[in-house]
Coordinates of C-alpha atoms in Angstrom, one line a residue:
M202 CA -45.6 -88.0 -49.9
F203 CA -49.2 -86.9 -49.5
V204 CA -49.8 -87.9 -53.1
V205 CA -48.6 -91.6 -52.5
L206 CA -50.9 -91.9 -49.5
Y207 CA -53.8 -90.6 -51.3
L208 CA -53.3 -93.1 -54.2
A209 CA -53.0 -96.1 -51.9
A210 CA -56.2 -95.3 -50.0
F211 CA -58.0 -94.9 -53.2
M212 CA -56.9 -98.4 -54.5
Y213 CA -57.8 -100.1 -51.3
C214 CA -61.2 -98.6 -51.4
I215 CA -61.9 -99.9 -54.9
T216 CA -60.7 -103.4 -54.3
G217 CA -62.0 -104.0 -50.8
Q218 CA -65.6 -103.0 -51.4
P219 CA -66.8 -106.1 -53.4
L220 CA -65.2 -108.5 -51.0
L221 CA -67.0 -106.9 -48.3
I222 CA -70.3 -107.3 -50.0
K223 CA -69.7 -111.1 -50.6
L224 CA -68.9 -111.7 -47.0
K225 CA -71.7 -109.6 -45.7
G226 CA -74.0 -112.5 -44.9
D227 CA -71.4 -114.4 -43.0
R228 CA -71.0 -113.1 -39.7
R229 CA -67.9 -115.2 -39.2
Y230 CA -66.0 -112.7 -41.3
T231 CA -68.0 -109.5 -41.2
H232 CA -67.7 -108.9 -37.5
K233 CA -64.0 -109.0 -37.7
L234 CA -63.6 -106.8 -40.7
P235 CA -63.5 -103.1 -40.3
K236 CA -65.9 -101.0 -41.9
L237 CA -64.5 -99.3 -45.0
I238 CA -65.4 -95.9 -46.0
C239 CA -64.6 -95.3 -49.6
S240 CA -63.8 -91.7 -49.6
A241 CA -60.9 -89.7 -50.6
P242 CA -58.5 -88.8 -47.8
S243 CA -58.7 -85.2 -46.4
F244 CA -55.9 -82.8 -45.6
P245 CA -53.6 -83.8 -42.6
G246 CA -54.9 -82.9 -39.2
P247 CA -53.1 -80.7 -36.7
P248 CA -49.9 -82.1 -35.4
G249 CA -50.0 -84.1 -32.2
P250 CA -48.1 -83.2 -29.1
P251 CA -44.4 -83.6 -29.3
G252 CA -43.0 -87.0 -28.0
A253 CA -40.5 -87.4 -25.3
N254 CA -36.9 -86.5 -26.0
G255 CA -34.7 -89.2 -27.1
S256 CA -31.3 -90.0 -25.6
P257 CA -28.6 -87.7 -26.9
G258 CA -26.5 -89.0 -29.7
P259 CA -22.7 -89.0 -29.7
H260 CA -21.0 -85.7 -30.4
G261 CA -20.1 -85.1 -34.0
R262 CA -16.9 -83.8 -35.3
I263 CA -16.3 -80.0 -35.0
G264 CA -17.1 -78.5 -38.3
L265 CA -15.1 -75.8 -40.1
L266 CA -15.7 -72.2 -39.0
G267 CA -18.3 -70.5 -41.1
R268 CA -17.7 -67.1 -42.7
D269 CA -18.6 -64.1 -40.7
G270 CA -22.1 -62.9 -41.3
R271 CA -22.9 -59.4 -42.4
D272 CA -23.3 -56.7 -39.7
G273 CA -26.8 -56.4 -38.6
R274 CA -28.7 -53.2 -38.8
P275 CA -28.3 -50.8 -35.9
G276 CA -30.9 -51.4 -33.2
E277 CA -33.2 -48.9 -31.8
K278 CA -32.0 -46.5 -29.1
G279 CA -32.4 -48.0 -25.7
E280 CA -34.0 -46.2 -22.7
K281 CA -31.8 -43.9 -20.7
G282 CA -30.1 -45.8 -17.8
T283 CA -30.0 -44.7 -14.2
A284 CA -27.4 -42.1 -13.1
G285 CA -24.1 -43.6 -12.1
I286 CA -22.2 -43.0 -8.8
R287 CA -20.6 -39.6 -8.8
G288 CA -16.9 -39.8 -9.5
K289 CA -14.0 -38.2 -7.5
I290 CA -13.2 -34.5 -8.2
G291 CA -10.4 -34.2 -10.6
S292 CA -7.4 -31.9 -10.4
Y293 CA -7.8 -28.2 -11.2
G294 CA -7.0 -27.2 -14.7
D295 CA -4.9 -24.3 -15.8
I296 CA -6.5 -20.8 -15.4
G297 CA -8.1 -19.8 -18.6
D298 CA -7.9 -16.3 -20.2
K299 CA -10.0 -13.6 -18.6
G300 CA -13.4 -13.4 -20.3
D301 CA -15.2 -10.3 -21.4
K302 CA -17.0 -8.3 -18.8
G303 CA -20.6 -9.4 -18.5
P304 CA -23.6 -7.1 -18.2
A305 CA -24.3 -5.7 -14.8
G306 CA -26.6 -7.8 -12.7
K307 CA -29.6 -6.7 -10.7
A308 CA -29.0 -4.9 -7.4
G309 CA -29.0 -7.3 -4.6
I310 CA -30.4 -6.8 -1.1
Q311 CA -28.6 -4.1 0.8
G312 CA -26.2 -5.7 3.3
M313 CA -25.4 -4.7 6.8
S314 CA -23.2 -1.6 7.4
G315 CA -19.5 -2.5 7.8
W316 CA -16.9 -1.2 10.2
K317 CA -15.8 2.4 9.9
G318 CA -12.7 2.6 7.8
K319 CA -9.5 4.7 8.3
N320 CA -9.6 8.3 7.5
G321 CA -8.4 8.9 3.9
P322 CA -5.8 11.4 2.9
T323 CA -6.7 15.1 3.2
G324 CA -8.2 16.3 0.0
S325 CA -7.3 19.5 -1.8
S326 CA -8.7 22.8 -0.4
G327 CA -12.1 23.9 -1.7
P328 CA -13.0 27.3 -2.9
R329 CA -13.1 30.0 -0.2
G330 CA -16.6 30.4 1.3
N331 CA -18.6 33.5 1.8
K332 CA -17.7 35.6 4.8
G333 CA -19.7 34.5 7.9
Q334 CA -21.6 36.6 10.4
K335 CA -19.7 38.4 13.2
G336 CA -19.5 36.2 16.3
D337 CA -20.2 37.1 19.9
P338 CA -17.4 38.8 21.9
G339 CA -15.1 36.2 23.5
P340 CA -14.1 36.1 27.2
P341 CA -11.6 38.6 28.5
G342 CA -8.0 37.6 27.7
Y343 CA -5.3 36.8 30.3
C344 CA -2.2 39.0 30.2
K345 CA 1.1 37.5 30.9
C346 CA 3.1 40.5 29.8
G347 CA 5.2 40.6 32.9
S348 CA 6.2 37.0 32.7
L349 CA 7.3 37.4 29.0
V350 CA 9.8 40.2 29.4
L351 CA 12.9 39.0 27.6
K352 CA 16.3 40.2 28.8
S353 CA 19.7 40.2 27.0
A354 CA 22.4 42.8 27.8
F355 CA 26.1 43.0 28.4
S356 CA 28.9 45.6 29.1
V357 CA 32.6 44.4 29.3
G358 CA 36.0 46.0 29.6
I359 CA 39.6 44.9 28.8
T360 CA 42.7 44.7 31.0
T361 CA 45.3 44.4 28.3
S362 CA 46.6 46.7 25.6
Y363 CA 47.5 46.3 21.8
P364 CA 45.5 43.1 21.0
T365 CA 46.2 40.8 18.0
E366 CA 44.9 42.0 14.7
R367 CA 42.2 40.2 12.6
T368 CA 40.9 38.1 15.6
P369 CA 38.1 38.8 18.1
I370 CA 39.3 41.1 20.9
I371 CA 38.9 39.4 24.3
F372 CA 37.1 41.8 26.8
N373 CA 37.7 39.9 29.9
K374 CA 36.4 42.3 32.5
I375 CA 32.6 41.7 33.0
L376 CA 30.6 44.7 34.1
L377 CA 27.2 43.2 33.2
N378 CA 26.1 40.0 31.4
E379 CA 22.3 39.7 31.7
G380 CA 21.2 36.4 30.2
G381 CA 24.8 35.1 30.0
H382 CA 24.9 35.7 26.2
Y383 CA 28.4 37.2 26.1
T384 CA 31.3 34.6 26.2
P385 CA 34.4 36.1 27.9
S386 CA 36.6 33.2 26.8
N387 CA 36.4 34.1 23.0
G388 CA 35.1 37.7 23.2
K389 CA 31.8 37.0 21.3
F390 CA 28.2 37.9 22.0
I391 CA 26.0 35.0 20.8
C392 CA 22.3 35.9 20.2
A393 CA 19.7 33.7 22.0
I394 CA 16.5 35.9 21.4
P395 CA 15.8 37.1 17.8
G396 CA 15.1 40.8 17.6
I397 CA 16.7 44.3 17.3
Y398 CA 19.9 45.0 19.2
Y399 CA 22.0 48.0 20.0
F400 CA 25.8 47.8 20.1
S401 CA 28.5 50.4 21.0
Y402 CA 32.1 50.7 21.9
D403 CA 34.4 53.3 23.6
I404 CA 38.1 52.5 23.1
T405 CA 41.0 54.4 24.5
L406 CA 44.1 54.5 22.2
A407 CA 47.7 55.6 22.8
N408 CA 51.0 55.4 20.9
K409 CA 49.4 53.9 17.8
H410 CA 46.7 54.5 15.3
L411 CA 43.5 52.4 15.8
A412 CA 41.5 50.7 13.0
L413 CA 38.5 49.0 14.7
A414 CA 35.5 47.1 13.3
L415 CA 32.3 45.8 14.6
V416 CA 31.8 42.3 13.1
H417 CA 28.6 40.3 12.6
N418 CA 29.0 36.6 11.6
G419 CA 32.3 37.3 10.0
E420 CA 31.3 40.5 8.0
Y421 CA 32.2 44.0 8.9
R422 CA 29.2 46.0 9.8
I423 CA 30.9 49.3 10.9
K424 CA 34.5 50.5 10.8
T425 CA 36.2 53.5 12.6
F426 CA 39.8 54.8 12.3
D427 CA 41.5 57.2 14.7
A428 CA 45.0 58.5 14.1
N429 CA 47.3 58.9 17.1
T430 CA 48.5 62.5 17.6
G431 CA 50.9 61.8 20.4
N432 CA 48.2 62.0 23.1
H433 CA 45.6 59.7 24.4
D434 CA 42.4 59.6 22.4
V435 CA 39.0 57.9 22.4
S436 CA 37.5 56.0 19.5
S437 CA 33.8 55.2 19.6
G438 CA 31.0 53.8 17.4
S439 CA 27.5 52.4 17.6
T440 CA 24.9 50.6 15.5
V441 CA 21.5 48.8 15.5
M442 CA 21.0 45.5 13.8
Y443 CA 18.6 42.6 13.6
L444 CA 19.9 39.3 14.9
Q445 CA 18.7 35.7 14.6
P446 CA 19.4 33.0 17.2
E447 CA 23.1 31.8 17.1
D448 CA 24.3 35.0 15.3
E449 CA 27.7 36.2 16.6
V450 CA 29.0 39.7 17.2
W451 CA 32.5 40.9 18.2
L452 CA 35.1 43.7 17.9
E453 CA 38.5 43.2 16.0
I454 CA 41.4 45.2 14.6
F455 CA 41.0 45.1 10.8
E456 CA 44.5 46.5 9.8
Y457 CA 47.9 45.4 10.9
E458 CA 50.0 47.8 13.1
Q459 CA 46.8 49.8 13.6
N460 CA 46.0 48.3 17.1
G461 CA 46.6 51.2 19.3
L462 CA 43.9 50.0 21.9
F463 CA 45.2 51.0 25.4
S464 CA 44.1 50.0 28.9
D465 CA 45.2 51.1 32.3
P466 CA 43.1 49.9 35.2
N467 CA 44.2 52.9 37.3
W468 CA 42.8 55.7 35.2
T469 CA 41.1 54.5 31.9
D470 CA 38.9 51.7 30.4
S471 CA 38.0 50.5 27.0
L472 CA 34.4 49.2 26.9
F473 CA 32.2 47.1 24.6
S474 CA 28.4 47.0 25.2
G475 CA 25.2 45.8 23.6
F476 CA 21.5 45.0 24.6
L477 CA 18.2 43.9 23.2
L478 CA 15.9 46.7 22.2
Y479 CA 12.8 44.5 21.5
A480 CA 12.2 40.9 20.6
D481 CA 10.8 39.5 17.3
A482 CA 7.0 39.7 17.3
D483 CA 6.5 36.2 15.9
Y484 CA 8.9 34.8 18.5
L485 CA 6.8 36.5 21.3
D486 CA 3.6 35.2 19.9
A487 CA 5.0 31.6 19.9
L488 CA 6.1 32.0 23.5
A489 CA 2.8 33.3 24.5
E490 CA 1.0 30.3 23.0
D491 CA 3.3 28.0 24.9
E492 CA 2.5 29.8 28.2
L493 CA -1.3 29.3 27.8

């Protein structure tokens, strides 16, 4: 298009220049004619300001959808946004496996002393220490010997003759029962104080032989046998033994038809006796400690 404009301007310049020269003396024409400059046109000038927008035209028909364009290249990483609002705490997950033991941390600041705990179990005895120095004499002791005299004694007789064999003989005539340890209902002495005791018997017999035994807790301790010779006779025996509390001692006939024990309140007695010689030392010590 620029080429056409250039050619038109060039032709007008050639043909209009002589005519202007002829009419140059006549002002009737020359003052109305524009001055022509015969020169080649230059390049277009800068574009002018845009004109006012025209009224919009009618909408055209919707064209066919074009094909999707190719994906653009990834853009540059944007700046980090501001932190969002903290969400709600979720539910606890399952407990995981126990991890390996980590290295020991540095010792912290020593805390306050706690409450005193309960005493632990007694430990095993340690080795025996060296013998210490002799201590100062203690204060004089207090003797309670008189209040610790223990008494147990009995002596009993019988008022019937020919008792039943293999059972305790019932001595029903009480001569002495110090401490009440002899029981007349069953003929048994029952020990209450542990220690050494002395027992004896003196039995009159008549018309029959006599097989007599001293029994301790069901066992025969001593046996004596006296044969009847047609006259009255006396069978006797004695022994010393150690008794524990609740031990029982009695007399009995140990053979059948050998029960010649005889009693006549008018002129003879049959006796069974016993008493404590001395009490067990450990038992006395325990009593002494209780008295202090």
